[in-house]
CSV table of C-alpha atoms in Angstrom, one decimal:
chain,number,residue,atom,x,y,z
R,6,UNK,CA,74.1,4.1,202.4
R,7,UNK,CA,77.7,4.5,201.8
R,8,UNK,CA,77.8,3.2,198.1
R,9,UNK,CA,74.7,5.5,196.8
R,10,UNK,CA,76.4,8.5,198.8
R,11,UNK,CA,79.5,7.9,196.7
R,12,UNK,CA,77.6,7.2,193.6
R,13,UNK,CA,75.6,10.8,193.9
R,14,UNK,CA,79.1,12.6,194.6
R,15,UNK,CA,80.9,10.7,191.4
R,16,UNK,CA,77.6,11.8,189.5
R,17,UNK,CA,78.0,15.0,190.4
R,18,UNK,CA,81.7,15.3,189.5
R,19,UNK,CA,81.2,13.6,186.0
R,20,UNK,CA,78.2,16.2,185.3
R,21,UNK,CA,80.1,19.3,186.7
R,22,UNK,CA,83.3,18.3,184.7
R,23,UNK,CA,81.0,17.6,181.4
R,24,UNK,CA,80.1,20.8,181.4
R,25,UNK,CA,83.1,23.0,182.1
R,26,UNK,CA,84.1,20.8,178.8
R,27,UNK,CA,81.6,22.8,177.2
R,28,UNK,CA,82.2,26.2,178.6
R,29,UNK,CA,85.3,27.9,176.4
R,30,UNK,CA,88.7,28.0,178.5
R,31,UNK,CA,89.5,31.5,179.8
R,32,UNK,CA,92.9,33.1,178.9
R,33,UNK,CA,95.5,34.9,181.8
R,34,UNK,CA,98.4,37.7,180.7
R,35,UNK,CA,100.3,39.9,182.9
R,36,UNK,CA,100.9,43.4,182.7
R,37,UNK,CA,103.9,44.3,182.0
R,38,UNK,CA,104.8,40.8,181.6
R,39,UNK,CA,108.8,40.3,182.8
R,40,UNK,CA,110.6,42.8,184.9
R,41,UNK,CA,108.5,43.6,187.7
R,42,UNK,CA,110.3,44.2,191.0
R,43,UNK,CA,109.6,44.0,194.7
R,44,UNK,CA,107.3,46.6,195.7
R,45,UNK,CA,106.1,47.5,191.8
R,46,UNK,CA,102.9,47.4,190.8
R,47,UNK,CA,101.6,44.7,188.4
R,48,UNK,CA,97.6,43.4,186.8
R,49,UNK,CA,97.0,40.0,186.1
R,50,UNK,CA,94.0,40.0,183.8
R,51,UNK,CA,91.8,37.1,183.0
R,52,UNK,CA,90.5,37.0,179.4
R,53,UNK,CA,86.8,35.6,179.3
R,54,UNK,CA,85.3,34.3,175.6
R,55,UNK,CA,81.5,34.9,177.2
R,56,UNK,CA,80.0,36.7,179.6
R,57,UNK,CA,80.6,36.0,183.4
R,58,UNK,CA,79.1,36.3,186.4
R,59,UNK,CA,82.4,35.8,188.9
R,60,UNK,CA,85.9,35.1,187.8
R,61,UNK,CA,88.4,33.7,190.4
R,62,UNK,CA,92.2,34.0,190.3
R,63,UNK,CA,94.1,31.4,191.8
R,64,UNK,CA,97.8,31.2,193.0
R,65,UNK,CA,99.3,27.9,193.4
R,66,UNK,CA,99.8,26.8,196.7
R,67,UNK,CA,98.4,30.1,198.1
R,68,UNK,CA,95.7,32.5,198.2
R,69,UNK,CA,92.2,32.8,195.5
R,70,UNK,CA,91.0,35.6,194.7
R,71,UNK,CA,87.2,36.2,193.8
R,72,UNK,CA,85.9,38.7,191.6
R,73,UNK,CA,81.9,39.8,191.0
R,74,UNK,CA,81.5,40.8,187.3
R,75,UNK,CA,78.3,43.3,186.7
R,76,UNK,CA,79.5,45.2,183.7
R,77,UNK,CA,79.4,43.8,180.1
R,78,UNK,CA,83.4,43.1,180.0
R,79,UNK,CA,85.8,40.7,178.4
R,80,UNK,CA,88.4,40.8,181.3
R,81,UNK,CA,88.8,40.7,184.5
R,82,UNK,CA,91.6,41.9,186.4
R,83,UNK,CA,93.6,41.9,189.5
R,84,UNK,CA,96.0,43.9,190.5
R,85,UNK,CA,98.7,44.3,193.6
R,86,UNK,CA,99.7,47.6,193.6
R,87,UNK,CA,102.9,46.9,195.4
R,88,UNK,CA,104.1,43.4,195.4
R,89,UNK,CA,105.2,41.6,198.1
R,90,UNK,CA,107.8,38.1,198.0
R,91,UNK,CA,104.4,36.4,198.3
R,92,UNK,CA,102.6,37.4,195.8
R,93,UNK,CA,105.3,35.9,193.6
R,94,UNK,CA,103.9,32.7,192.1
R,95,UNK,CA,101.8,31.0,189.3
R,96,UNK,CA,98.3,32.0,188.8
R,97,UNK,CA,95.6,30.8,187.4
R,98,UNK,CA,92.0,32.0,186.5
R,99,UNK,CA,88.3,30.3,186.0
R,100,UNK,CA,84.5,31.9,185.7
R,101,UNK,CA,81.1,30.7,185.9
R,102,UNK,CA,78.8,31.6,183.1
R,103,UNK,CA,76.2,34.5,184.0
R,104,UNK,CA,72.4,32.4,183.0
R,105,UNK,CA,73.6,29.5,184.3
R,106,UNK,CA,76.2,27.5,186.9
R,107,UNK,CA,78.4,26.3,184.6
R,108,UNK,CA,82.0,26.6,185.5
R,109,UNK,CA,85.0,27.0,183.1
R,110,UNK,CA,87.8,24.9,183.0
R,111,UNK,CA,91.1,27.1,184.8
R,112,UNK,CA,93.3,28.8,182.3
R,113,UNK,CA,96.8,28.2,181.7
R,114,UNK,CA,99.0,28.9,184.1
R,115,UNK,CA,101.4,31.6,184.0
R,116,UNK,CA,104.6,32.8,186.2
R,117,UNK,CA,104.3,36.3,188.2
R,118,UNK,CA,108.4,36.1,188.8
R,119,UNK,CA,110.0,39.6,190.8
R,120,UNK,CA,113.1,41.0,190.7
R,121,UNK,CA,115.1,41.6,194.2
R,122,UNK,CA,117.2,44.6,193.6
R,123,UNK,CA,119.0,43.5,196.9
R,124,UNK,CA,120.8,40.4,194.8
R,125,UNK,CA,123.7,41.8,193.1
R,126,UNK,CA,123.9,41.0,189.0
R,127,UNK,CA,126.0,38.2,187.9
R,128,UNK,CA,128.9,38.2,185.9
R,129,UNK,CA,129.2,36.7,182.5
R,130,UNK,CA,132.3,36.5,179.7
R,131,UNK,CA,132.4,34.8,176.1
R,132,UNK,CA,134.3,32.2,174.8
R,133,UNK,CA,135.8,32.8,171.7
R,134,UNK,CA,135.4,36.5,172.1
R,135,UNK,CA,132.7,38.2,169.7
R,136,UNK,CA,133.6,37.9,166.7
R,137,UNK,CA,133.6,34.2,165.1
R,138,UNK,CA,133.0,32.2,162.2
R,139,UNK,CA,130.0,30.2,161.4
R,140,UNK,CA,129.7,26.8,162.5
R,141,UNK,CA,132.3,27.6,165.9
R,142,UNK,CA,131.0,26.3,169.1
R,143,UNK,CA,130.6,28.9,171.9
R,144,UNK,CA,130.4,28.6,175.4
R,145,UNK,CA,129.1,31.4,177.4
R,146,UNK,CA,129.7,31.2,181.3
R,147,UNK,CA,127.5,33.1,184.2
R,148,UNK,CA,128.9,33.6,187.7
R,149,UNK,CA,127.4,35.1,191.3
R,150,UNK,CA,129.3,36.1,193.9
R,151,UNK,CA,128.9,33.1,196.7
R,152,UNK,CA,125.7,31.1,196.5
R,153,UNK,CA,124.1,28.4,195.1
R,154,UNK,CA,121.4,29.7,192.6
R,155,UNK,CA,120.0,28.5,189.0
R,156,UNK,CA,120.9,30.3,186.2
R,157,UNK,CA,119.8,31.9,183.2
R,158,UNK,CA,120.5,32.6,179.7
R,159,UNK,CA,119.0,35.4,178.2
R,160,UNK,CA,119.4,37.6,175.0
R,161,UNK,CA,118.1,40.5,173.6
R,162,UNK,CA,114.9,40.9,171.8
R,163,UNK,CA,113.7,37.3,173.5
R,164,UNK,CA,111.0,37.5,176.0
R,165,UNK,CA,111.8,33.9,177.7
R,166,UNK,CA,115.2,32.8,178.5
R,167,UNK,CA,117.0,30.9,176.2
R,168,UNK,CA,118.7,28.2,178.5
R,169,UNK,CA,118.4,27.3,181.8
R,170,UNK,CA,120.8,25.7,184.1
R,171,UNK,CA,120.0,24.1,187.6
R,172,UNK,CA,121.2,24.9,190.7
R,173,UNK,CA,125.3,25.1,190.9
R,174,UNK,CA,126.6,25.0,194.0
R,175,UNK,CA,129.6,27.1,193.4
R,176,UNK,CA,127.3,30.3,192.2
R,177,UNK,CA,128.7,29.2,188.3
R,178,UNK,CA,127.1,28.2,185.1
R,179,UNK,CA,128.1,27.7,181.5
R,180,UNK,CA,126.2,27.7,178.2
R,181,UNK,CA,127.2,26.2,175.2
R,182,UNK,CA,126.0,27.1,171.8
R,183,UNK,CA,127.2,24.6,169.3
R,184,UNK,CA,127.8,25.4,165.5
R,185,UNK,CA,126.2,29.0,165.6
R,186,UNK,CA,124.7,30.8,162.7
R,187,UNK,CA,124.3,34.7,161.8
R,188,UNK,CA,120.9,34.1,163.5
R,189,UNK,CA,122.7,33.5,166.7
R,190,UNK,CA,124.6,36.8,166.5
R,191,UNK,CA,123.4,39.2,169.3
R,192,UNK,CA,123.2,40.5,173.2
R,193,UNK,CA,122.9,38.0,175.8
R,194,UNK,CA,122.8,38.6,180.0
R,195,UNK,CA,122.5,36.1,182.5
R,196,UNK,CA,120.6,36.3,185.8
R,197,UNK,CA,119.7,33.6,188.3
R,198,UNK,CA,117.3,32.8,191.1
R,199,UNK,CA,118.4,32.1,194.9
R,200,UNK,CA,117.9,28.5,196.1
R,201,UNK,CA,114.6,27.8,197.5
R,202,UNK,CA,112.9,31.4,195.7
R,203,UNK,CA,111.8,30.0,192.2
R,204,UNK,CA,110.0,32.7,191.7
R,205,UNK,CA,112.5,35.4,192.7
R,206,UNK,CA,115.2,36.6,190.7
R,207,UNK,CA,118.4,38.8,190.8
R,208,UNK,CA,119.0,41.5,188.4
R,209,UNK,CA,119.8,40.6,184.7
R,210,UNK,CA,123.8,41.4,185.0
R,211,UNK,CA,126.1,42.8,182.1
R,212,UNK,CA,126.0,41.7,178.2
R,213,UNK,CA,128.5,40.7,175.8
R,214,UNK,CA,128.0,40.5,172.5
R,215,UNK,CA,128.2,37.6,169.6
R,216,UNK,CA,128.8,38.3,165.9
R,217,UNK,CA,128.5,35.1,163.7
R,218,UNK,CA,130.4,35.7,160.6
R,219,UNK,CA,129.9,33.8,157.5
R,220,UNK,CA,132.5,31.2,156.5
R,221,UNK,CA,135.0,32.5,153.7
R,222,UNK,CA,135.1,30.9,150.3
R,223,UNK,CA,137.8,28.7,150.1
R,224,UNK,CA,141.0,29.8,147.9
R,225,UNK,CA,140.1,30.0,144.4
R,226,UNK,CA,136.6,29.3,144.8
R,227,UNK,CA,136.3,32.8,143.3
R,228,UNK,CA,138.7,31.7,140.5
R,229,UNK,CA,136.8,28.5,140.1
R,230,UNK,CA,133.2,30.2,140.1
R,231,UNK,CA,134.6,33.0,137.5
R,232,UNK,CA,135.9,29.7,135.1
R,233,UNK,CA,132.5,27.9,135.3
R,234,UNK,CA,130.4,31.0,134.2
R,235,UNK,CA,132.6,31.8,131.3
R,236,UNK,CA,132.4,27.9,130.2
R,237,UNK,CA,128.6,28.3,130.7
R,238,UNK,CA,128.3,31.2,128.5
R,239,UNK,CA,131.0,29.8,126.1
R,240,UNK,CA,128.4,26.3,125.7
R,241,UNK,CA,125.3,28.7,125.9
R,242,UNK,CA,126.6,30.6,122.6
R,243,UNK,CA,128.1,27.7,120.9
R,244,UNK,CA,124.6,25.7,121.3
R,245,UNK,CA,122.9,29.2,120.0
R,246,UNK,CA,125.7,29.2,116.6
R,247,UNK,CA,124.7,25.4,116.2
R,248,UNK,CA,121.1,25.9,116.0
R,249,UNK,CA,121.0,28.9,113.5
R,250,UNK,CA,123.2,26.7,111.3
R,251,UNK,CA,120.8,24.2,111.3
R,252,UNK,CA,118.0,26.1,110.5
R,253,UNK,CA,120.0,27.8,107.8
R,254,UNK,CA,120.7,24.3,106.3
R,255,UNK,CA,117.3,23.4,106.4
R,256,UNK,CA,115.6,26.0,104.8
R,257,UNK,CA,118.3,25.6,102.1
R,258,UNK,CA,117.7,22.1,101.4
R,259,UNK,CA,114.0,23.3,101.1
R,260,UNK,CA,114.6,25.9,99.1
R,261,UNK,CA,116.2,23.0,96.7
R,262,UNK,CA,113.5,21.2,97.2
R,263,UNK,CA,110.8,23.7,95.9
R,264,UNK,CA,113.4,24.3,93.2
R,265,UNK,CA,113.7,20.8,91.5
R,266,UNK,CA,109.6,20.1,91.8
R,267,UNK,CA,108.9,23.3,89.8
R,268,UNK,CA,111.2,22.6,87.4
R,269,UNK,CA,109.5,18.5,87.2
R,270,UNK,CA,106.3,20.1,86.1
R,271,UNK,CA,105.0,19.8,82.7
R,272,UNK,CA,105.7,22.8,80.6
R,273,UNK,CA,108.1,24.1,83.1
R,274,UNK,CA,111.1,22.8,81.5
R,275,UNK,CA,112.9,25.2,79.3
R,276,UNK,CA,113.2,25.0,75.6
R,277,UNK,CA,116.1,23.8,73.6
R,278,UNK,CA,117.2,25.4,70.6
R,279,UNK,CA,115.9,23.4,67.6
R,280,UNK,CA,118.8,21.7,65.8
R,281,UNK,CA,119.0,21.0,62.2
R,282,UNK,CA,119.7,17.9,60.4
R,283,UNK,CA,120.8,17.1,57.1
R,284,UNK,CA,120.2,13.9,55.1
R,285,UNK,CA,121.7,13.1,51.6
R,286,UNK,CA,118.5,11.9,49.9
R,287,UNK,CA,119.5,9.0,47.2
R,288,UNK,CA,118.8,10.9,44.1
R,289,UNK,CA,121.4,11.1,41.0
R,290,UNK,CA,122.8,14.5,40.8
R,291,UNK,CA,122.0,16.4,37.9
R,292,UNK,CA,124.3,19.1,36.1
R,293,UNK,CA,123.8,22.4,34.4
R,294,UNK,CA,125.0,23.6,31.3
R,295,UNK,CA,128.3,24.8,33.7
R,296,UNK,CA,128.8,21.8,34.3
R,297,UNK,CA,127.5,21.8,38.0
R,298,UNK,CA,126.1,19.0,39.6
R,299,UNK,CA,123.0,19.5,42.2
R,300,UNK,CA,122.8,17.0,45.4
R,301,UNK,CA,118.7,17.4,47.2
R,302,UNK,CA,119.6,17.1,50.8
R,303,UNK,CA,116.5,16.5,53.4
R,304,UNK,CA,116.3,19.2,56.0
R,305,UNK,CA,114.5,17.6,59.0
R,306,UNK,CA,113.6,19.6,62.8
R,307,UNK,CA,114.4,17.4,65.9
R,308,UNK,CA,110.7,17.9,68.0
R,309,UNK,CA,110.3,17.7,71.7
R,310,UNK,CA,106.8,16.5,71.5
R,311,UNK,CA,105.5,12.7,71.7
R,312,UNK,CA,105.7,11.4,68.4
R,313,UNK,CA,102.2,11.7,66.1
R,314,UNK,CA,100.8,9.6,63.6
R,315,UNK,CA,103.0,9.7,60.3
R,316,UNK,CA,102.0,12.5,57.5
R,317,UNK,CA,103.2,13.0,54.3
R,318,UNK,CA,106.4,14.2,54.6
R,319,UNK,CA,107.5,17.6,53.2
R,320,UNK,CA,110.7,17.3,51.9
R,321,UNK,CA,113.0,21.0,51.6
R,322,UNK,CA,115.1,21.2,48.6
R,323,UNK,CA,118.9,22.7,49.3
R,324,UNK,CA,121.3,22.8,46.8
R,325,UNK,CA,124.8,22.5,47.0
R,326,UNK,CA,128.0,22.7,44.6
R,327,UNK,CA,129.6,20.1,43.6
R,328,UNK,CA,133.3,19.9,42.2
R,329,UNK,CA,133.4,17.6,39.3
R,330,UNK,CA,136.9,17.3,37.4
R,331,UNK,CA,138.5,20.0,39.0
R,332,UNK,CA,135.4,22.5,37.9
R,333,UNK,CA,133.2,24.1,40.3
């Protein structure tokens, strides 16, 4: 009897937890969400993907809270209207779907944590002071006045703390930031929360105030930087000189080129004056009654054109004067 007893509970269990697998996870937020105190008011409201027909809110290690849900709504909240130690905690919330009995699976858990105004605000100082140059480590150090408590880090514009430090029994605690940056520059506080109260803090105490400064140039990096743009712009124009000459040259050389082609072409050549030439033809001179004698010399025109079959010849007749015995 024992076995099918456990076997109808373990059934159960495995059915029940495959479906709040299948029913979408609720979301919790608080409102306002840091820096409520004892006795303020605060709404914890549980965010619900589908309709719901209960929603309970659940503080660890303490009370649950049930809530009926008749009104088509996306939320569900809960609300202490003045907070007591006890209701500081973590919470958690889960619904059951309105046709059926499935049951979500609990949200994630978030921290309701409450400020005691009757704590006084720690102390805190800055090693090196404020200003400092990049890459510096800092240490930043938080003190109480005589108890044990854990401590925290916090800076401005950050809605969790940035460090935390456990319990120091001498009510001190020190931070280090190594090799900051300009993004670390800013306002940071400290406040801390009493042994055996985690959910209980003191006031968040004074602020000091970092400024990261970028690390200077070395000496004559300036110098340096100034010679290695006026070398680039030197090569940049120098490269720019080089090329134009080259394209000058080339389009010179084709120029030339063209030139010497046009002037291969047949036709294209110009004309050379015509020379004469002058043969003694092998005749016996003859004389007048002056007693001149008459040399035939043979005119004949150089040609440029290809030589053509041989014609008669047509011989010019120039005469010349001839001395003979000292008579013209």
């Amino acid at each position: 009897m024992a076995p099918m007893v456990v076997a109808l509970i373990l059934g159960w269990w495995l059915v029940a937890d495959s479906r709040a697998q299948q029913v979408p996870r609720p979301s919790l937020s608080l409102h306002p969400s840091q820096g409520v105190s004892l006795g303020g008011a605060v709404t914890l409201r549980c965010h619900l993907p589908q309709l719901a027909a209960w929603v309970e809110l659940y503080q660890e290690g303490g009370w649950s809270y049930n809530k009926g849900k008749e009104k088509d709504q996306d939320a569900a909240e809960f609300s202490f209207v003045s907070t007591l130690q006890e209701h500081a905690g973590r919470y958690q919330c889960q619904y059951r779907v309105s046709e059926s009995a499935e049951v979500s699976v609990k949200s994630d858990p978030v921290e309701l944590v409450l400020t005691d105004l009757s704590y006084s605000p720690p102390s805190i100082s800055l090693h090196p002071e404020q200003c400092v140059e990049m890459g510096t480590n800092i240490t930043i150090r938080c003190r109480n006045k005589d108890y044990g408590a854990a401590f925290l880090l916090h800076k401005d514009g950050s809605s969790d703390p940035l460090q935390c430090q456990d319990f120091s029994e001498r009510g001190t605690a020190t931070f280090t930031l190594f090799g900051v940056t300009p993004a670390d520059s800013g306002t940071y506080r400290c406040s801390y929360r009493p042994r055996g109260y985690p959910f209980i803090s003191s006031p968040i105490g004074d602020s000091v105030t970092l400024e990261v400064t970028p690390t200077p140039a070395p000496p004559g990096a300036a110098g340096s930087s100034h010679g290695n743009l006026v070398v680039a712009v030197v090569g940049g124009c120098t490269a720019a000189f080089v090329f134009i000459l080259v394209l000058i040259v080339f389009f010179l050389l084709a120029a030339r080129r063209r030139r010497m082609r046009r002037d291969e072409c047949p036709g294209a050549s110009p004309k050379k004056p015509e020379a004469m030439e002058f043969q003694l033809c092998p005749q016996v001179p003859s004389s007048d009654s002056e007693g001149l004698s008459y040399l035939e010399l043979q005119a004949v025109t150089p040609s440029t054109q290809p030589p053509s079959p041989p014609a008669a010849p047509q011989r010019s007749v120039i005469y010349t004067e001839v001395a003979v015995g000292g008579r013209h």
